[in-house]
Amino acid sequence: MNTLQFLVIGKNQEILDTLKRVIENNEGWKASVQTDEKECYNLIRNTDIDLVLLSSGLEEQFEKDIKSFCENLDKKIHVIDHYGGGSGLLKNEVYTLFPNLQP
């Protein structure tokens, strides 16, 4: 895996922009952000996404649905519920799923 591709989904654009910046401060990590829940399904299905990061403002049912959707695809996509805690927590969450990426 050359680049770890994130899709960050949430409702607060300021938080999404911050998460994108934090993610892309890591070498080999690339992030797209999305506020449109319906569009998320197309992005996940039709692009190379390794990790879906669920941010704040999402309805509980959507979170359950998107997790189930990712689990049932032919490709392996991880999902993280991330509601803050800083860049150190985010890195730990990612490295737990991708231990081979730890520096």
Short mmCIF file of N, CA and C in Angstrom, two decimals:
data_model
loop_
_atom_site.label_atom_id
_atom_site.label_comp_id
_atom_site.label_asym_id
_atom_site.label_seq_id
_atom_site.Cartn_x
_atom_site.Cartn_y
_atom_site.Cartn_z
N MET A 1 0.84 -1.17 0.00
CA MET A 1 0.00 0.00 0.00
C MET A 1 0.90 1.24 0.00
N ASN A 2 0.83 2.01 -1.06
CA ASN A 2 1.65 3.21 -1.16
C ASN A 2 1.05 4.38 -0.39
N THR A 3 -0.23 4.60 -0.57
CA THR A 3 -0.91 5.70 0.09
C THR A 3 -2.13 5.15 0.81
N LEU A 4 -2.34 5.61 2.02
CA LEU A 4 -3.52 5.24 2.78
C LEU A 4 -4.60 6.28 2.48
N GLN A 5 -5.68 5.81 1.87
CA GLN A 5 -6.76 6.71 1.42
C GLN A 5 -7.89 6.74 2.45
N PHE A 6 -8.18 7.92 2.96
CA PHE A 6 -9.24 8.13 3.94
C PHE A 6 -10.44 8.78 3.26
N LEU A 7 -11.63 8.42 3.72
CA LEU A 7 -12.83 9.19 3.45
C LEU A 7 -13.35 9.63 4.81
N VAL A 8 -13.36 10.93 5.05
CA VAL A 8 -13.81 11.48 6.31
C VAL A 8 -15.23 12.01 6.11
N ILE A 9 -16.16 11.48 6.90
CA ILE A 9 -17.56 11.83 6.75
C ILE A 9 -18.03 12.53 8.03
N GLY A 10 -18.68 13.66 7.86
CA GLY A 10 -19.22 14.38 9.01
C GLY A 10 -20.07 15.54 8.54
N LYS A 11 -20.55 16.31 9.47
CA LYS A 11 -21.44 17.43 9.16
C LYS A 11 -20.84 18.80 9.43
N ASN A 12 -19.75 18.87 10.16
CA ASN A 12 -19.13 20.15 10.50
C ASN A 12 -17.93 20.37 9.59
N GLN A 13 -18.05 21.29 8.63
CA GLN A 13 -17.00 21.49 7.64
C GLN A 13 -15.68 21.92 8.27
N GLU A 14 -15.74 22.73 9.30
CA GLU A 14 -14.51 23.17 9.97
C GLU A 14 -13.76 21.98 10.58
N ILE A 15 -14.49 21.08 11.22
CA ILE A 15 -13.87 19.88 11.78
C ILE A 15 -13.33 18.99 10.66
N LEU A 16 -14.08 18.83 9.59
CA LEU A 16 -13.62 18.02 8.46
C LEU A 16 -12.34 18.58 7.87
N ASP A 17 -12.28 19.91 7.72
CA ASP A 17 -11.06 20.53 7.18
C ASP A 17 -9.87 20.30 8.09
N THR A 18 -10.11 20.37 9.41
CA THR A 18 -9.03 20.12 10.37
C THR A 18 -8.57 18.67 10.29
N LEU A 19 -9.51 17.74 10.22
CA LEU A 19 -9.15 16.32 10.12
C LEU A 19 -8.36 16.06 8.83
N LYS A 20 -8.77 16.66 7.74
CA LYS A 20 -8.05 16.49 6.48
C LYS A 20 -6.61 16.97 6.63
N ARG A 21 -6.44 18.14 7.25
CA ARG A 21 -5.10 18.68 7.44
C ARG A 21 -4.26 17.76 8.35
N VAL A 22 -4.85 17.29 9.44
CA VAL A 22 -4.13 16.40 10.37
C VAL A 22 -3.74 15.11 9.67
N ILE A 23 -4.66 14.54 8.93
CA ILE A 23 -4.38 13.28 8.22
C ILE A 23 -3.26 13.48 7.22
N GLU A 24 -3.35 14.54 6.43
CA GLU A 24 -2.37 14.74 5.36
C GLU A 24 -1.03 15.26 5.85
N ASN A 25 -0.91 15.54 7.15
CA ASN A 25 0.39 15.84 7.74
C ASN A 25 1.24 14.59 7.92
N ASN A 26 0.64 13.43 7.67
CA ASN A 26 1.35 12.16 7.76
C ASN A 26 1.74 11.70 6.37
N GLU A 27 2.97 11.36 6.21
CA GLU A 27 3.46 10.92 4.90
C GLU A 27 2.70 9.68 4.44
N GLY A 28 2.20 9.75 3.21
CA GLY A 28 1.50 8.61 2.64
C GLY A 28 0.03 8.52 3.01
N TRP A 29 -0.50 9.51 3.71
CA TRP A 29 -1.91 9.53 4.07
C TRP A 29 -2.60 10.62 3.25
N LYS A 30 -3.73 10.29 2.63
CA LYS A 30 -4.49 11.21 1.79
C LYS A 30 -5.95 11.16 2.22
N ALA A 31 -6.61 12.32 2.29
CA ALA A 31 -7.99 12.37 2.78
C ALA A 31 -8.91 13.11 1.82
N SER A 32 -10.10 12.57 1.68
CA SER A 32 -11.23 13.25 1.05
C SER A 32 -12.26 13.45 2.13
N VAL A 33 -12.99 14.55 2.06
CA VAL A 33 -14.04 14.81 3.05
C VAL A 33 -15.39 14.86 2.36
N GLN A 34 -16.42 14.49 3.11
CA GLN A 34 -17.76 14.42 2.53
C GLN A 34 -18.78 14.73 3.61
N THR A 35 -19.73 15.61 3.26
CA THR A 35 -20.84 15.90 4.16
C THR A 35 -22.15 15.29 3.65
N ASP A 36 -22.18 14.91 2.39
CA ASP A 36 -23.38 14.34 1.77
C ASP A 36 -23.40 12.83 2.00
N GLU A 37 -24.27 12.38 2.88
CA GLU A 37 -24.30 10.98 3.25
C GLU A 37 -24.61 10.07 2.07
N LYS A 38 -25.51 10.48 1.20
CA LYS A 38 -25.86 9.66 0.04
C LYS A 38 -24.68 9.48 -0.91
N GLU A 39 -23.88 10.52 -1.08
CA GLU A 39 -22.73 10.46 -1.98
C GLU A 39 -21.63 9.55 -1.44
N CYS A 40 -21.59 9.36 -0.13
CA CYS A 40 -20.56 8.52 0.49
C CYS A 40 -20.57 7.10 -0.08
N TYR A 41 -21.75 6.57 -0.31
CA TYR A 41 -21.85 5.20 -0.82
C TYR A 41 -21.20 5.07 -2.19
N ASN A 42 -21.44 6.04 -3.06
CA ASN A 42 -20.82 6.02 -4.39
C ASN A 42 -19.31 6.15 -4.30
N LEU A 43 -18.83 7.04 -3.44
CA LEU A 43 -17.39 7.23 -3.28
C LEU A 43 -16.73 5.95 -2.78
N ILE A 44 -17.32 5.33 -1.80
CA ILE A 44 -16.74 4.11 -1.25
C ILE A 44 -16.75 2.99 -2.29
N ARG A 45 -17.83 2.88 -3.01
CA ARG A 45 -17.96 1.82 -4.01
C ARG A 45 -17.02 2.04 -5.20
N ASN A 46 -16.82 3.29 -5.61
CA ASN A 46 -16.16 3.56 -6.89
C ASN A 46 -14.77 4.16 -6.79
N THR A 47 -14.24 4.35 -5.60
CA THR A 47 -12.88 4.87 -5.46
C THR A 47 -12.08 3.95 -4.53
N ASP A 48 -10.79 4.14 -4.52
CA ASP A 48 -9.92 3.35 -3.65
C ASP A 48 -9.87 3.99 -2.27
N ILE A 49 -10.71 3.51 -1.40
CA ILE A 49 -10.75 3.99 -0.01
C ILE A 49 -10.28 2.84 0.88
N ASP A 50 -9.35 3.15 1.78
CA ASP A 50 -8.87 2.15 2.74
C ASP A 50 -9.55 2.28 4.08
N LEU A 51 -9.94 3.52 4.41
CA LEU A 51 -10.43 3.78 5.75
C LEU A 51 -11.50 4.87 5.72
N VAL A 52 -12.63 4.60 6.32
CA VAL A 52 -13.70 5.58 6.48
C VAL A 52 -13.63 6.08 7.92
N LEU A 53 -13.53 7.39 8.06
CA LEU A 53 -13.46 8.02 9.37
C LEU A 53 -14.76 8.75 9.61
N LEU A 54 -15.52 8.31 10.62
CA LEU A 54 -16.80 8.92 10.94
C LEU A 54 -16.57 10.02 11.96
N SER A 55 -16.94 11.24 11.59
CA SER A 55 -16.76 12.39 12.46
C SER A 55 -18.09 12.78 13.08
N SER A 56 -18.16 13.97 13.61
CA SER A 56 -19.34 14.40 14.37
C SER A 56 -20.51 14.81 13.49
N GLY A 57 -21.70 14.76 14.09
CA GLY A 57 -22.91 15.25 13.44
C GLY A 57 -23.69 14.24 12.64
N LEU A 58 -23.24 13.00 12.60
CA LEU A 58 -23.92 11.97 11.81
C LEU A 58 -25.00 11.28 12.63
N GLU A 59 -26.08 10.91 11.97
CA GLU A 59 -27.14 10.17 12.64
C GLU A 59 -26.67 8.74 12.93
N GLU A 60 -27.12 8.20 14.03
CA GLU A 60 -26.73 6.85 14.45
C GLU A 60 -27.07 5.81 13.39
N GLN A 61 -28.24 5.95 12.76
CA GLN A 61 -28.64 4.97 11.74
C GLN A 61 -27.72 5.01 10.53
N PHE A 62 -27.30 6.21 10.12
CA PHE A 62 -26.36 6.30 9.01
C PHE A 62 -25.05 5.61 9.37
N GLU A 63 -24.56 5.84 10.58
CA GLU A 63 -23.31 5.22 11.00
C GLU A 63 -23.42 3.69 10.93
N LYS A 64 -24.52 3.14 11.40
CA LYS A 64 -24.73 1.69 11.33
C LYS A 64 -24.79 1.23 9.88
N ASP A 65 -25.51 1.98 9.05
CA ASP A 65 -25.67 1.60 7.64
C ASP A 65 -24.35 1.64 6.88
N ILE A 66 -23.55 2.68 7.11
CA ILE A 66 -22.29 2.81 6.36
C ILE A 66 -21.30 1.75 6.81
N LYS A 67 -21.31 1.40 8.09
CA LYS A 67 -20.44 0.33 8.59
C LYS A 67 -20.82 -1.00 7.94
N SER A 68 -22.10 -1.29 7.90
CA SER A 68 -22.58 -2.52 7.27
C SER A 68 -22.24 -2.54 5.79
N PHE A 69 -22.42 -1.42 5.13
CA PHE A 69 -22.10 -1.31 3.71
C PHE A 69 -20.62 -1.63 3.46
N CYS A 70 -19.74 -1.06 4.26
CA CYS A 70 -18.30 -1.29 4.10
C CYS A 70 -17.94 -2.75 4.37
N GLU A 71 -18.56 -3.34 5.37
CA GLU A 71 -18.28 -4.74 5.72
C GLU A 71 -18.69 -5.70 4.61
N ASN A 72 -19.71 -5.33 3.84
CA ASN A 72 -20.25 -6.24 2.84
C ASN A 72 -19.69 -6.03 1.44
N LEU A 73 -18.71 -5.16 1.29
CA LEU A 73 -18.06 -4.97 -0.01
C LEU A 73 -17.00 -6.05 -0.22
N ASP A 74 -16.64 -6.25 -1.48
CA ASP A 74 -15.60 -7.22 -1.80
C ASP A 74 -14.21 -6.73 -1.42
N LYS A 75 -14.06 -5.45 -1.17
CA LYS A 75 -12.77 -4.91 -0.78
C LYS A 75 -12.76 -4.60 0.71
N LYS A 76 -11.59 -4.64 1.31
CA LYS A 76 -11.44 -4.43 2.74
C LYS A 76 -11.37 -2.93 3.04
N ILE A 77 -12.39 -2.42 3.71
CA ILE A 77 -12.42 -1.02 4.11
C ILE A 77 -12.68 -0.98 5.61
N HIS A 78 -11.79 -0.32 6.33
CA HIS A 78 -11.94 -0.17 7.78
C HIS A 78 -12.76 1.08 8.08
N VAL A 79 -13.45 1.05 9.21
CA VAL A 79 -14.25 2.19 9.65
C VAL A 79 -13.84 2.54 11.07
N ILE A 80 -13.59 3.82 11.30
CA ILE A 80 -13.24 4.32 12.63
C ILE A 80 -14.27 5.36 13.04
N ASP A 81 -14.83 5.21 14.24
CA ASP A 81 -15.64 6.25 14.85
C ASP A 81 -14.67 7.22 15.52
N HIS A 82 -14.55 8.42 14.99
CA HIS A 82 -13.59 9.37 15.54
C HIS A 82 -14.31 10.67 15.87
N TYR A 83 -14.36 11.00 17.15
CA TYR A 83 -15.09 12.19 17.57
C TYR A 83 -14.18 13.16 18.30
N GLY A 84 -12.90 13.11 18.01
CA GLY A 84 -11.96 14.04 18.62
C GLY A 84 -10.91 13.30 19.42
N GLY A 85 -10.10 14.08 20.11
CA GLY A 85 -9.07 13.48 20.93
C GLY A 85 -7.66 13.80 20.45
N GLY A 86 -7.57 14.50 19.34
CA GLY A 86 -6.27 14.94 18.87
C GLY A 86 -5.61 13.99 17.89
N SER A 87 -4.51 14.47 17.33
CA SER A 87 -3.82 13.72 16.29
C SER A 87 -3.18 12.44 16.83
N GLY A 88 -2.78 12.44 18.10
CA GLY A 88 -2.18 11.23 18.68
C GLY A 88 -3.18 10.10 18.75
N LEU A 89 -4.40 10.40 19.14
CA LEU A 89 -5.44 9.38 19.19
C LEU A 89 -5.74 8.86 17.79
N LEU A 90 -5.84 9.75 16.84
CA LEU A 90 -6.12 9.35 15.46
C LEU A 90 -5.03 8.41 14.94
N LYS A 91 -3.78 8.77 15.18
CA LYS A 91 -2.68 7.90 14.73
C LYS A 91 -2.77 6.53 15.38
N ASN A 92 -3.06 6.49 16.67
CA ASN A 92 -3.19 5.20 17.36
C ASN A 92 -4.32 4.37 16.79
N GLU A 93 -5.44 5.02 16.46
CA GLU A 93 -6.57 4.31 15.86
C GLU A 93 -6.17 3.72 14.51
N VAL A 94 -5.45 4.49 13.72
CA VAL A 94 -5.03 4.02 12.40
C VAL A 94 -4.00 2.91 12.53
N TYR A 95 -3.00 3.10 13.38
CA TYR A 95 -1.95 2.09 13.53
C TYR A 95 -2.47 0.78 14.12
N THR A 96 -3.56 0.85 14.88
CA THR A 96 -4.18 -0.38 15.37
C THR A 96 -4.72 -1.21 14.20
N LEU A 97 -5.27 -0.53 13.21
CA LEU A 97 -5.82 -1.22 12.04
C LEU A 97 -4.75 -1.57 11.01
N PHE A 98 -3.69 -0.76 10.94
CA PHE A 98 -2.62 -0.94 9.97
C PHE A 98 -1.27 -0.95 10.68
N PRO A 99 -0.98 -1.98 11.48
CA PRO A 99 0.26 -1.97 12.27
C PRO A 99 1.52 -1.93 11.42
N ASN A 100 1.43 -2.38 10.17
CA ASN A 100 2.59 -2.35 9.29
C ASN A 100 2.99 -0.93 8.90
N LEU A 101 2.16 0.07 9.16
CA LEU A 101 2.46 1.45 8.81
C LEU A 101 3.18 2.21 9.91
N GLN A 102 3.30 1.60 11.10
CA GLN A 102 3.95 2.29 12.21
C GLN A 102 5.40 2.59 11.87
N PRO A 103 5.81 3.84 12.15
CA PRO A 103 7.22 4.20 11.86
C PRO A 103 8.18 3.49 12.79
#
